[in-house]
Amino acid sequence: MRGRLSRLAAGLTFWRLVLAGLLALGAYATVVRFGRGLGAATNLSDAFPWGLWIGFDVLVGVGLAAGGFAVAATVHVFHITHYKPIARPAVFTAFVGYVLVIVGLLFDLGQPWDIWHPLVMWNPRSVMFEVAWCVMLYTTVLALEFSPLVLERLGLQAPLRLVRAIYVPLVVIGVLLSMLHQSSLGTLYVIVPDKLYGLWYTPWLPVFFFLTAIAAGLAMTIVESYLSQRAFGRELEHDLLDGLARVTVVVLGVYLMWKAQDLTHRGQLALALQLTPEAVMFWGEIGLGVLLPIALLTWPRVRSNRTALFFAALLVVLGFVANRLNVAVTGMARSSGTHYVPSVLELGVTFSLVAAGFAAFAWAARYLDLFPAARPELAPSPKSTAAARAAAAKAAVQPSPTASGWGIAGLWVLLLAGWALLTVARNREATTRTPAAALASQTARRSLAGVRPAAWPAQPRLPAAFSFPRAAGSPGAVSFDHASHIDAAKPRCAHCHREQFSLLRKGSPLRGRLVMDRIRHGELCGRCHNGKQAFGVVPGECDVCHGQ
């Protein structure tokens, strides 16, 4: 008995104790969630129904699995076999990620026992229907792609031959499903243009979700390789990780340029230059998760250093997490009129799922052939041996470019500066908020027991009517009155002010010239005055608008 206790105590490490604590917290949160309902376990409300479990457990879990389809397609479809050693850990990561996504969905659904409904109750016009089918189908495909590791371990040759015979078609199906799913998650937020903040809302959101998922999936493979080397001494060869880092830089660069062009085109770039909580979180996402990793990973010295490469890849993953949380939480908070902070039990479920994912990967790295044996090396020549020794000696003298004391200190300074700016921005908004809006914010934080708020945010004060400049040859001036164009009780400001007319360019809301040709072609006023939503432009009836 004493010997068993001694062996048990010897096996207890700090990280194993942390893992046990997180799993225990998750178990307690599970009992509360399914025993007393969402209202007892979360800070969600009717005004803010999707919180941490959707933003992190679903959106992040799916995105981090993107490395699986990217690497599998590279190896098995495009036959770039150089990256074959990466395929197994990438596919396993994707499989674990999707399983945890399903578990997270079960926590968030109000009636999780009805999760099978999409199988028989078809609604192909629903985005959620497409997401549900992609999750189910791709998880099944990933399980089949992952099965050779288990079959090899168990020595089951007949089913192993069968899976290998259909492996390439499975990969093709998995690539298609994953591409659909990554982009369809972005589509979920395309249908809420009046709710999602302008820094994140864009019709290109499905494409942005797809690009960032690929970058994060590749970076996650680098992170896992480093952690596996630290824990089990098993990792991928460094030249493969260097290749992943180069691809990650290209994907992040494309995303950054596309994002900047989109913000500029839609007239939303000025939102990033204001002192608001959304702007601070936006720069935290772009600065630490895109700009800094691009700068680091384009530096050969960083890519050649194992710790520095891990540090840069970790920044990509953290930036991806910030992006998904910004879309799901930060970007939706302002329109909801409430302030959402996850409860301890919500955090407990999320942390326990992350801990379960790491535990599953550790188990696979220990007991399955997840990381193949290193490629045999050719006998080195005396000249190359001397050069390698010199490079090793130089690397030993030089500290890691990012994991040095200055690098870590600089990162902490940036994080503290961001936190200070976020605090200042929130205090600034709190002092300028009207009493009615403050009351609405407090009362909107209600439980799901059906308690309605005492008051919604106050109606906006509409601008006074104004006249557009009259051009030469115009039959008369055109005046515009907000009161006759919107329902003041339910204003949809973003319907016009997102792309057609900017709220931020005071005195010059238009981009380009105000001419009739643009209106006839469906721009500006013609977007609604098309004869369908509102009266259209009819020749000879100029006085309908001009001369008022």
Coordinates of N, CA, C and O in Angstrom, one line a residue, residues 266 336 396 482:
R266 N -15.2 49.9 -47.4 CA -16.4 50.1 -46.7 C -16.5 51.3 -45.8 O -17.5 51.6 -45.2
S336 N -26.1 44.9 -28.5 CA -27.0 44.2 -27.6 C -27.5 45.1 -26.5 O -28.5 44.7 -25.8
A396 N 24.2 28.3 -29.7 CA 24.2 28.2 -28.3 C 24.6 29.5 -27.6 O 24.2 29.8 -26.5
H482 N -34.5 62.1 -42.1 CA -34.4 60.8 -41.5 C -35.7 60.3 -41.0 O -36.0 59.1 -41.1

